[in-house]
C-alpha cells in the first residue's frame, strides 16, 4: 500500500506523473491530506474517472446503439401521420368574356388528414410489407360550402425494389461482427488503461521511496556533520574529514530540494 502525504509543490520537481496526479485530484487529494491507496483502489478510480475510461465507454456505446438500431429495423414499426388542420387561402384569376375583364375570385379550403400504418421489412429480398388505414376530410368554402369525406379502412401492400442493393441483408452480415469488434475494442482499451495505471502507480511509489531515502540521507548527513564539528576542536578528526562531511550535507540538502 502506498502512503501519500503531500503539500502544494511542483509536480515536475518531485517526479510525480501528471496523469496519476490528476486521478488523485479527482478524489480531492490536494492540500494537507493523508490518503492511503492500494493498487486495486487506484485501478477502480482510473476505470471510473479517467479520460481514457470515458473515451472507451463512449466508443463502446456508439457500437452498441448502432447494433440496436439495426435490430430495430428488423421489427415491425408503427407510424401515425396526422395533419389536423391545413388551411389554404388563394386568389384565382379568371377571364370574363362578357365584360372583357379579369376577375379574381377567393378560394378557401380546409383539409384534415390522418393515417395509421404498420411496416415490416423483409431482410431476404429487401422488400417492405405494409398495412395502413387513412381518413381525409376536405371542406371548400365559397358561395356554397362543400364538405367531402374519404377513408380507406385497410390497405395491404408490398414495396419491392428492383435491381437495387439490399442494404438490410448486407448489414445483417456485418452487424454482429461490428458489435463483437466494439466489445473487444472496449476490453482491449480497458486492459491498456489498467497497464498504464499500474505503470504510473509504481512510478509514483518509486518517486515517493526516493523522497523518503533522500530525507533520511539528509538527516544522517546533518547528524554526522554536527558530530564532526564537535570532534574537530578536540583533534579527533582531520579538517579534510570535516570538509567532506560538510560536502555530504550540502549534497543531501541539494538532493532533497
PDB file of C-alpha atoms in Angstrom:
ATOM      1  CA  UNK A   1       0.000   0.000   0.000  1.00  0.00           C
ATOM      2  CA  UNK A   2       1.179   3.475  -0.835  1.00  0.00           C
ATOM      3  CA  UNK A   3       1.089   6.190   1.825  1.00  0.00           C
ATOM      4  CA  UNK A   4       0.726   9.737   0.473  1.00  0.00           C
ATOM      5  CA  UNK A   5       1.334  12.919   2.438  1.00  0.00           C
ATOM      6  CA  UNK A   6       1.849  15.996   0.292  1.00  0.00           C
ATOM      7  CA  UNK A   7       1.539  19.758   0.272  1.00  0.00           C
ATOM      8  CA  UNK A   8       1.458  22.258  -2.578  1.00  0.00           C
ATOM      9  CA  UNK A   9       4.625  21.743  -4.620  1.00  0.00           C
ATOM     10  CA  UNK A  10       5.855  21.414  -8.178  1.00  0.00           C
ATOM     11  CA  UNK A  11       4.802  18.165  -9.811  1.00  0.00           C
ATOM     12  CA  UNK A  12       7.801  18.121 -12.123  1.00  0.00           C
ATOM     13  CA  UNK A  13      10.338  18.710  -9.381  1.00  0.00           C
ATOM     14  CA  UNK A  14       9.057  15.754  -7.368  1.00  0.00           C
ATOM     15  CA  UNK A  15       8.889  13.456 -10.370  1.00  0.00           C
ATOM     16  CA  UNK A  16       5.151  12.707  -9.924  1.00  0.00           C
ATOM     17  CA  UNK A  17       3.367  11.510 -13.080  1.00  0.00           C
ATOM     18  CA  UNK A  18       0.832  14.116 -14.133  1.00  0.00           C
ATOM     19  CA  UNK A  19      -1.797  11.541 -15.169  1.00  0.00           C
ATOM     20  CA  UNK A  20      -1.716   9.850 -11.752  1.00  0.00           C
ATOM     21  CA  UNK A  21      -1.769  13.258 -10.069  1.00  0.00           C
ATOM     22  CA  UNK A  22      -4.992  14.088 -11.945  1.00  0.00           C
ATOM     23  CA  UNK A  23      -6.548  10.838 -10.703  1.00  0.00           C
ATOM     24  CA  UNK A  24      -5.686  11.739  -7.126  1.00  0.00           C
ATOM     25  CA  UNK A  25      -7.060  15.254  -7.536  1.00  0.00           C
ATOM     26  CA  UNK A  26     -10.371  13.759  -8.672  1.00  0.00           C
ATOM     27  CA  UNK A  27     -10.634  12.229  -5.189  1.00  0.00           C
ATOM     28  CA  UNK A  28      -9.864  15.528  -3.525  1.00  0.00           C
ATOM     29  CA  UNK A  29      -6.298  14.516  -2.610  1.00  0.00           C
ATOM     30  CA  UNK A  30      -4.934  18.037  -2.662  1.00  0.00           C
ATOM     31  CA  UNK A  31      -3.688  20.191   0.198  1.00  0.00           C
ATOM     32  CA  UNK A  32      -2.977  18.983   3.740  1.00  0.00           C
ATOM     33  CA  UNK A  33      -4.393  15.472   3.250  1.00  0.00           C
ATOM     34  CA  UNK A  34      -3.222  11.986   4.180  1.00  0.00           C
ATOM     35  CA  UNK A  35      -4.657   9.241   1.991  1.00  0.00           C
ATOM     36  CA  UNK A  36      -3.738   5.574   1.734  1.00  0.00           C
ATOM     37  CA  UNK A  37      -4.452   3.937  -1.602  1.00  0.00           C
ATOM     38  CA  UNK A  38      -3.931   0.366  -2.669  1.00  0.00           C
ATOM     39  CA  UNK A  39      -3.276  -0.612  -6.257  1.00  0.00           C
ATOM     40  CA  UNK A  40      -6.816  -2.001  -6.614  1.00  0.00           C
ATOM     41  CA  UNK A  41      -8.295   1.289  -5.401  1.00  0.00           C
ATOM     42  CA  UNK A  42      -6.224   3.248  -7.902  1.00  0.00           C
ATOM     43  CA  UNK A  43      -7.401   0.921 -10.684  1.00  0.00           C
ATOM     44  CA  UNK A  44     -11.031   1.499  -9.680  1.00  0.00           C
ATOM     45  CA  UNK A  45     -10.522   5.278  -9.734  1.00  0.00           C
ATOM     46  CA  UNK A  46      -8.900   5.097 -13.162  1.00  0.00           C
ATOM     47  CA  UNK A  47     -11.697   2.927 -14.597  1.00  0.00           C
ATOM     48  CA  UNK A  48     -14.361   5.364 -13.378  1.00  0.00           C
ATOM     49  CA  UNK A  49     -12.843   8.844 -13.553  1.00  0.00           C
ATOM     50  CA  UNK A  50     -10.070   8.883 -16.159  1.00  0.00           C
ATOM     51  CA  UNK A  51     -10.394  10.364 -19.625  1.00  0.00           C
ATOM     52  CA  UNK A  52      -9.260   7.099 -21.245  1.00  0.00           C
ATOM     53  CA  UNK A  53     -12.078   5.208 -19.497  1.00  0.00           C
ATOM     54  CA  UNK A  54     -14.642   7.781 -20.633  1.00  0.00           C
ATOM     55  CA  UNK A  55     -13.367   7.535 -24.209  1.00  0.00           C
ATOM     56  CA  UNK A  56     -13.535   3.722 -24.200  1.00  0.00           C
ATOM     57  CA  UNK A  57     -17.071   3.690 -22.784  1.00  0.00           C
ATOM     58  CA  UNK A  58     -18.235   6.286 -25.317  1.00  0.00           C
ATOM     59  CA  UNK A  59     -16.851   4.297 -28.250  1.00  0.00           C
ATOM     60  CA  UNK A  60     -18.487   1.121 -26.956  1.00  0.00           C
ATOM     61  CA  UNK A  61     -21.819   2.946 -26.522  1.00  0.00           C
ATOM     62  CA  UNK A  62     -21.683   4.081 -30.158  1.00  0.00           C
ATOM     63  CA  UNK A  63     -21.196   0.494 -31.349  1.00  0.00           C
ATOM     64  CA  UNK A  64     -23.909  -0.792 -29.010  1.00  0.00           C
ATOM     65  CA  UNK A  65     -26.577   1.656 -30.172  1.00  0.00           C
ATOM     66  CA  UNK A  66     -25.684   1.133 -33.822  1.00  0.00           C
ATOM     67  CA  UNK A  67     -26.297  -2.568 -33.287  1.00  0.00           C
ATOM     68  CA  UNK A  68     -29.600  -1.897 -31.514  1.00  0.00           C
ATOM     69  CA  UNK A  69     -30.643   0.434 -34.345  1.00  0.00           C
ATOM     70  CA  UNK A  70     -30.093  -2.363 -36.866  1.00  0.00           C
ATOM     71  CA  UNK A  71     -32.083  -4.827 -34.737  1.00  0.00           C
ATOM     72  CA  UNK A  72     -34.937  -2.320 -34.587  1.00  0.00           C
ATOM     73  CA  UNK A  73     -35.109  -2.278 -38.397  1.00  0.00           C
ATOM     74  CA  UNK A  74     -35.999  -5.980 -38.322  1.00  0.00           C
ATOM     75  CA  UNK A  75     -39.009  -5.350 -36.063  1.00  0.00           C
ATOM     76  CA  UNK A  76     -42.433  -4.076 -37.170  1.00  0.00           C
ATOM     77  CA  UNK A  77     -42.765  -0.316 -36.843  1.00  0.00           C
ATOM     78  CA  UNK A  78     -45.949   1.656 -36.336  1.00  0.00           C
ATOM     79  CA  UNK A  79     -46.299   5.134 -37.845  1.00  0.00           C
ATOM     80  CA  UNK A  80     -49.026   7.655 -37.147  1.00  0.00           C
ATOM     81  CA  UNK A  81     -49.279  10.620 -39.500  1.00  0.00           C
ATOM     82  CA  UNK A  82     -51.630  13.477 -38.608  1.00  0.00           C
ATOM     83  CA  UNK A  83     -52.432  16.764 -40.320  1.00  0.00           C
ATOM     84  CA  UNK A  84     -55.298  18.067 -38.177  1.00  0.00           C
ATOM     85  CA  UNK A  85     -55.762  21.416 -39.903  1.00  0.00           C
ATOM     86  CA  UNK A  86     -54.345  22.530 -43.223  1.00  0.00           C
ATOM     87  CA  UNK A  87     -55.975  25.798 -44.247  1.00  0.00           C
ATOM     88  CA  UNK A  88     -55.388  27.241 -47.687  1.00  0.00           C
ATOM     89  CA  UNK A  89     -56.456  30.650 -48.987  1.00  0.00           C
ATOM     90  CA  UNK A  90     -55.733  31.823 -52.517  1.00  0.00           C
ATOM     91  CA  UNK A  91     -56.992  34.042 -55.321  1.00  0.00           C
ATOM     92  CA  UNK A  92     -57.737  32.626 -58.763  1.00  0.00           C
ATOM     93  CA  UNK A  93     -57.654  34.758 -61.886  1.00  0.00           C
ATOM     94  CA  UNK A  94     -60.416  34.154 -64.408  1.00  0.00           C
ATOM     95  CA  UNK A  95     -61.310  35.955 -67.594  1.00  0.00           C
ATOM     96  CA  UNK A  96     -64.846  37.334 -68.041  1.00  0.00           C
ATOM     97  CA  UNK A  97     -65.512  37.393 -71.816  1.00  0.00           C
ATOM     98  CA  UNK A  98     -68.766  39.272 -71.362  1.00  0.00           C
ATOM     99  CA  UNK A  99     -67.201  42.304 -69.742  1.00  0.00           C
ATOM    100  CA  UNK A 100     -63.743  41.660 -71.210  1.00  0.00           C
ATOM    101  CA  UNK A 101     -62.037  41.876 -67.806  1.00  0.00           C
ATOM    102  CA  UNK A 102     -60.114  39.620 -65.436  1.00  0.00           C
ATOM    103  CA  UNK A 103     -61.944  38.586 -62.309  1.00  0.00           C
ATOM    104  CA  UNK A 104     -60.146  37.460 -59.117  1.00  0.00           C
ATOM    105  CA  UNK A 105     -62.040  35.007 -57.000  1.00  0.00           C
ATOM    106  CA  UNK A 106     -61.108  33.983 -53.498  1.00  0.00           C
ATOM    107  CA  UNK A 107     -60.768  30.291 -52.711  1.00  0.00           C
ATOM    108  CA  UNK A 108     -60.598  28.891 -49.168  1.00  0.00           C
ATOM    109  CA  UNK A 109     -60.405  25.282 -48.111  1.00  0.00           C
ATOM    110  CA  UNK A 110     -59.633  23.254 -45.007  1.00  0.00           C
ATOM    111  CA  UNK A 111     -58.068  19.806 -45.140  1.00  0.00           C
ATOM    112  CA  UNK A 112     -57.795  17.228 -42.335  1.00  0.00           C
ATOM    113  CA  UNK A 113     -55.773  14.060 -42.824  1.00  0.00           C
ATOM    114  CA  UNK A 114     -54.762  11.093 -40.675  1.00  0.00           C
ATOM    115  CA  UNK A 115     -53.090   7.779 -41.407  1.00  0.00           C
ATOM    116  CA  UNK A 116     -52.009   4.804 -39.290  1.00  0.00           C
ATOM    117  CA  UNK A 117     -49.577   2.342 -40.847  1.00  0.00           C
ATOM    118  CA  UNK A 118     -47.622  -0.763 -39.846  1.00  0.00           C
ATOM    119  CA  UNK A 119     -44.485  -1.647 -41.817  1.00  0.00           C
ATOM    120  CA  UNK A 120     -42.331  -4.766 -41.763  1.00  0.00           C
ATOM    121  CA  UNK A 121     -39.016  -5.059 -43.574  1.00  0.00           C
ATOM    122  CA  UNK A 122     -38.182  -8.391 -45.221  1.00  0.00           C
ATOM    123  CA  UNK A 123     -34.459  -8.976 -44.964  1.00  0.00           C
ATOM    124  CA  UNK A 124     -34.209 -11.720 -47.600  1.00  0.00           C
ATOM    125  CA  UNK A 125     -35.458  -9.576 -50.509  1.00  0.00           C
ATOM    126  CA  UNK A 126     -35.241  -6.021 -49.174  1.00  0.00           C
ATOM    127  CA  UNK A 127     -38.999  -5.616 -49.576  1.00  0.00           C
ATOM    128  CA  UNK A 128     -41.395  -3.860 -47.204  1.00  0.00           C
ATOM    129  CA  UNK A 129     -44.863  -5.138 -46.344  1.00  0.00           C
ATOM    130  CA  UNK A 130     -47.260  -2.501 -45.101  1.00  0.00           C
ATOM    131  CA  UNK A 131     -50.801  -2.249 -43.760  1.00  0.00           C
ATOM    132  CA  UNK A 132     -52.390   1.173 -43.355  1.00  0.00           C
ATOM    133  CA  UNK A 133     -55.668   2.934 -42.811  1.00  0.00           C
ATOM    134  CA  UNK A 134     -56.362   6.578 -43.665  1.00  0.00           C
ATOM    135  CA  UNK A 135     -59.024   9.241 -43.258  1.00  0.00           C
ATOM    136  CA  UNK A 136     -59.430  12.565 -45.070  1.00  0.00           C
ATOM    137  CA  UNK A 137     -61.850  15.468 -44.697  1.00  0.00           C
ATOM    138  CA  UNK A 138     -61.919  18.334 -47.185  1.00  0.00           C
ATOM    139  CA  UNK A 139     -64.047  21.463 -46.805  1.00  0.00           C
ATOM    140  CA  UNK A 140     -64.272  24.056 -49.585  1.00  0.00           C
ATOM    141  CA  UNK A 141     -65.587  27.473 -48.507  1.00  0.00           C
ATOM    142  CA  UNK A 142     -67.285  29.596 -51.116  1.00  0.00           C
ATOM    143  CA  UNK A 143     -70.746  30.726 -52.118  1.00  0.00           C
ATOM    144  CA  UNK A 144     -71.688  27.188 -51.240  1.00  0.00           C
ATOM    145  CA  UNK A 145     -69.740  25.226 -48.640  1.00  0.00           C
ATOM    146  CA  UNK A 146     -68.827  21.761 -49.897  1.00  0.00           C
ATOM    147  CA  UNK A 147     -67.658  19.153 -47.423  1.00  0.00           C
ATOM    148  CA  UNK A 148     -66.131  15.859 -48.600  1.00  0.00           C
ATOM    149  CA  UNK A 149     -65.030  12.791 -46.650  1.00  0.00           C
ATOM    150  CA  UNK A 150     -62.879   9.946 -47.849  1.00  0.00           C
ATOM    151  CA  UNK A 151     -61.490   6.960 -45.971  1.00  0.00           C
ATOM    152  CA  UNK A 152     -59.529   3.809 -46.622  1.00  0.00           C
ATOM    153  CA  UNK A 153     -60.387   1.276 -43.893  1.00  0.00           C
ATOM    154  CA  UNK A 154     -57.485  -1.016 -44.691  1.00  0.00           C
ATOM    155  CA  UNK A 155     -54.882  -1.281 -47.392  1.00  0.00           C
ATOM    156  CA  UNK A 156     -52.255  -4.001 -47.698  1.00  0.00           C
ATOM    157  CA  UNK A 157     -49.286  -3.629 -49.978  1.00  0.00           C
ATOM    158  CA  UNK A 158     -45.754  -4.712 -50.797  1.00  0.00           C
ATOM    159  CA  UNK A 159     -42.875  -2.474 -51.861  1.00  0.00           C
ATOM    160  CA  UNK A 160     -40.124  -4.391 -53.642  1.00  0.00           C
ATOM    161  CA  UNK A 161     -37.100  -2.535 -55.056  1.00  0.00           C
ATOM    162  CA  UNK A 162     -35.964  -3.928 -58.413  1.00  0.00           C
ATOM    163  CA  UNK A 163     -32.302  -4.039 -59.417  1.00  0.00           C
ATOM    164  CA  UNK A 164     -31.402  -2.313 -56.152  1.00  0.00           C
ATOM    165  CA  UNK A 165     -28.815  -3.014 -53.457  1.00  0.00           C
ATOM    166  CA  UNK A 166     -30.241  -4.883 -50.451  1.00  0.00           C
ATOM    167  CA  UNK A 167     -28.552  -2.951 -47.648  1.00  0.00           C
ATOM    168  CA  UNK A 168     -30.550  -4.725 -44.926  1.00  0.00           C
ATOM    169  CA  UNK A 169     -29.210  -8.133 -45.939  1.00  0.00           C
ATOM    170  CA  UNK A 170     -25.642  -6.815 -46.014  1.00  0.00           C
ATOM    171  CA  UNK A 171     -25.997  -5.145 -42.612  1.00  0.00           C
ATOM    172  CA  UNK A 172     -27.241  -8.443 -41.220  1.00  0.00           C
ATOM    173  CA  UNK A 173     -23.882  -9.977 -42.162  1.00  0.00           C
ATOM    174  CA  UNK A 174     -21.784  -7.196 -40.690  1.00  0.00           C
ATOM    175  CA  UNK A 175     -23.798  -6.001 -37.666  1.00  0.00           C
ATOM    176  CA  UNK A 176     -22.861  -8.893 -35.375  1.00  0.00           C
ATOM    177  CA  UNK A 177     -19.197  -8.676 -36.385  1.00  0.00           C
ATOM    178  CA  UNK A 178     -19.066  -4.924 -35.809  1.00  0.00           C
ATOM    179  CA  UNK A 179     -20.709  -5.284 -32.414  1.00  0.00           C
ATOM    180  CA  UNK A 180     -18.263  -8.018 -31.384  1.00  0.00           C
ATOM    181  CA  UNK A 181     -15.436  -5.780 -32.552  1.00  0.00           C
ATOM    182  CA  UNK A 182     -16.779  -2.942 -30.384  1.00  0.00           C
ATOM    183  CA  UNK A 183     -16.843  -5.231 -27.325  1.00  0.00           C
ATOM    184  CA  UNK A 184     -13.309  -6.494 -27.941  1.00  0.00           C
ATOM    185  CA  UNK A 185     -12.036  -2.964 -28.536  1.00  0.00           C
ATOM    186  CA  UNK A 186     -13.559  -1.927 -25.218  1.00  0.00           C
ATOM    187  CA  UNK A 187     -11.904  -4.820 -23.384  1.00  0.00           C
ATOM    188  CA  UNK A 188      -8.572  -4.020 -25.057  1.00  0.00           C
ATOM    189  CA  UNK A 189      -8.765  -0.331 -24.120  1.00  0.00           C
ATOM    190  CA  UNK A 190      -9.760  -1.251 -20.581  1.00  0.00           C
ATOM    191  CA  UNK A 191      -6.741  -3.546 -20.202  1.00  0.00           C
ATOM    192  CA  UNK A 192      -4.477  -0.890 -21.728  1.00  0.00           C
ATOM    193  CA  UNK A 193      -5.827   1.558 -19.141  1.00  0.00           C
ATOM    194  CA  UNK A 194      -5.027  -0.882 -16.327  1.00  0.00           C
ATOM    195  CA  UNK A 195      -1.478  -1.370 -17.631  1.00  0.00           C
ATOM    196  CA  UNK A 196      -0.972   2.380 -17.842  1.00  0.00           C
ATOM    197  CA  UNK A 197      -2.373   2.877 -14.331  1.00  0.00           C
ATOM    198  CA  UNK A 198      -0.141   0.157 -12.855  1.00  0.00           C
ATOM    199  CA  UNK A 199       2.890   1.748 -14.504  1.00  0.00           C
ATOM    200  CA  UNK A 200       2.008   5.174 -13.118  1.00  0.00           C
ATOM    201  CA  UNK A 201       1.275   3.687  -9.700  1.00  0.00           C
ATOM    202  CA  UNK A 202       4.716   2.145  -9.355  1.00  0.00           C
ATOM    203  CA  UNK A 203       6.385   5.249 -10.782  1.00  0.00           C
ATOM    204  CA  UNK A 204       4.638   7.163  -8.004  1.00  0.00           C
ATOM    205  CA  UNK A 205       5.724   4.582  -5.437  1.00  0.00           C
ATOM    206  CA  UNK A 206       9.329   4.739  -6.684  1.00  0.00           C
ATOM    207  CA  UNK A 207       9.344   8.533  -6.590  1.00  0.00           C
ATOM    208  CA  UNK A 208       7.885   8.506  -3.073  1.00  0.00           C
ATOM    209  CA  UNK A 209      10.528   5.995  -1.933  1.00  0.00           C
ATOM    210  CA  UNK A 210      13.299   8.138  -3.397  1.00  0.00           C
ATOM    211  CA  UNK A 211      11.981  11.145  -1.480  1.00  0.00           C
ATOM    212  CA  UNK A 212      11.947   9.200   1.784  1.00  0.00           C
ATOM    213  CA  UNK A 213      15.509   7.935   1.171  1.00  0.00           C
ATOM    214  CA  UNK A 214      16.659  11.486   0.393  1.00  0.00           C
ATOM    215  CA  UNK A 215      15.107  12.753   3.637  1.00  0.00           C
ATOM    216  CA  UNK A 216      16.837  10.014   5.621  1.00  0.00           C
ATOM    217  CA  UNK A 217      20.191  10.724   3.938  1.00  0.00           C
ATOM    218  CA  UNK A 218      19.771  14.403   4.747  1.00  0.00           C
ATOM    219  CA  UNK A 219      19.127  13.674   8.419  1.00  0.00           C
ATOM    220  CA  UNK A 220      22.126  11.326   8.614  1.00  0.00           C
ATOM    221  CA  UNK A 221      24.421  13.798   6.859  1.00  0.00           C
ATOM    222  CA  UNK A 222      23.371  16.650   9.152  1.00  0.00           C
ATOM    223  CA  UNK A 223      23.820  14.479  12.243  1.00  0.00           C
ATOM    224  CA  UNK A 224      27.290  13.337  11.169  1.00  0.00           C
ATOM    225  CA  UNK A 225      28.279  16.903  10.327  1.00  0.00           C
ATOM    226  CA  UNK A 226      27.216  18.122  13.779  1.00  0.00           C
ATOM    227  CA  UNK A 227      29.238  15.345  15.393  1.00  0.00           C
ATOM    228  CA  UNK A 228      32.238  16.219  13.210  1.00  0.00           C
ATOM    229  CA  UNK A 229      32.092  19.897  14.212  1.00  0.00           C
ATOM    230  CA  UNK A 230      32.226  18.835  17.849  1.00  0.00           C
ATOM    231  CA  UNK A 231      35.115  16.422  17.317  1.00  0.00           C
ATOM    232  CA  UNK A 232      37.223  18.775  15.179  1.00  0.00           C
ATOM    233  CA  UNK A 233      38.245  21.136  18.057  1.00  0.00           C
ATOM    234  CA  UNK A 234      39.252  18.053  20.041  1.00  0.00           C
ATOM    235  CA  UNK A 235      41.533  16.947  17.208  1.00  0.00           C
ATOM    236  CA  UNK A 236      39.879  13.581  16.747  1.00  0.00           C
ATOM    237  CA  UNK A 237      39.187  14.198  13.054  1.00  0.00           C
ATOM    238  CA  UNK A 238      41.110  15.991  10.345  1.00  0.00           C
ATOM    239  CA  UNK A 239      39.956  19.154   8.594  1.00  0.00           C
ATOM    240  CA  UNK A 240      39.593  17.234   5.318  1.00  0.00           C
ATOM    241  CA  UNK A 241      37.183  14.826   7.011  1.00  0.00           C
ATOM    242  CA  UNK A 242      35.137  17.739   8.318  1.00  0.00           C
ATOM    243  CA  UNK A 243      35.009  19.315   4.885  1.00  0.00           C
ATOM    244  CA  UNK A 244      33.900  16.000   3.398  1.00  0.00           C
ATOM    245  CA  UNK A 245      31.082  15.816   5.965  1.00  0.00           C
ATOM    246  CA  UNK A 246      30.058  19.362   5.085  1.00  0.00           C
ATOM    247  CA  UNK A 247      30.089  18.471   1.377  1.00  0.00           C
ATOM    248  CA  UNK A 248      27.937  15.402   2.012  1.00  0.00           C
ATOM    249  CA  UNK A 249      25.470  17.591   3.958  1.00  0.00           C
ATOM    250  CA  UNK A 250      25.314  20.034   1.047  1.00  0.00           C
ATOM    251  CA  UNK A 251      24.757  17.193  -1.444  1.00  0.00           C
ATOM    252  CA  UNK A 252      21.995  15.736   0.739  1.00  0.00           C
ATOM    253  CA  UNK A 253      20.279  19.124   1.046  1.00  0.00           C
ATOM    254  CA  UNK A 254      20.544  19.615  -2.716  1.00  0.00           C
ATOM    255  CA  UNK A 255      19.017  16.185  -3.409  1.00  0.00           C
ATOM    256  CA  UNK A 256      16.117  16.926  -1.034  1.00  0.00           C
ATOM    257  CA  UNK A 257      15.381  20.360  -2.535  1.00  0.00           C
TER     258      UNK A 257
END
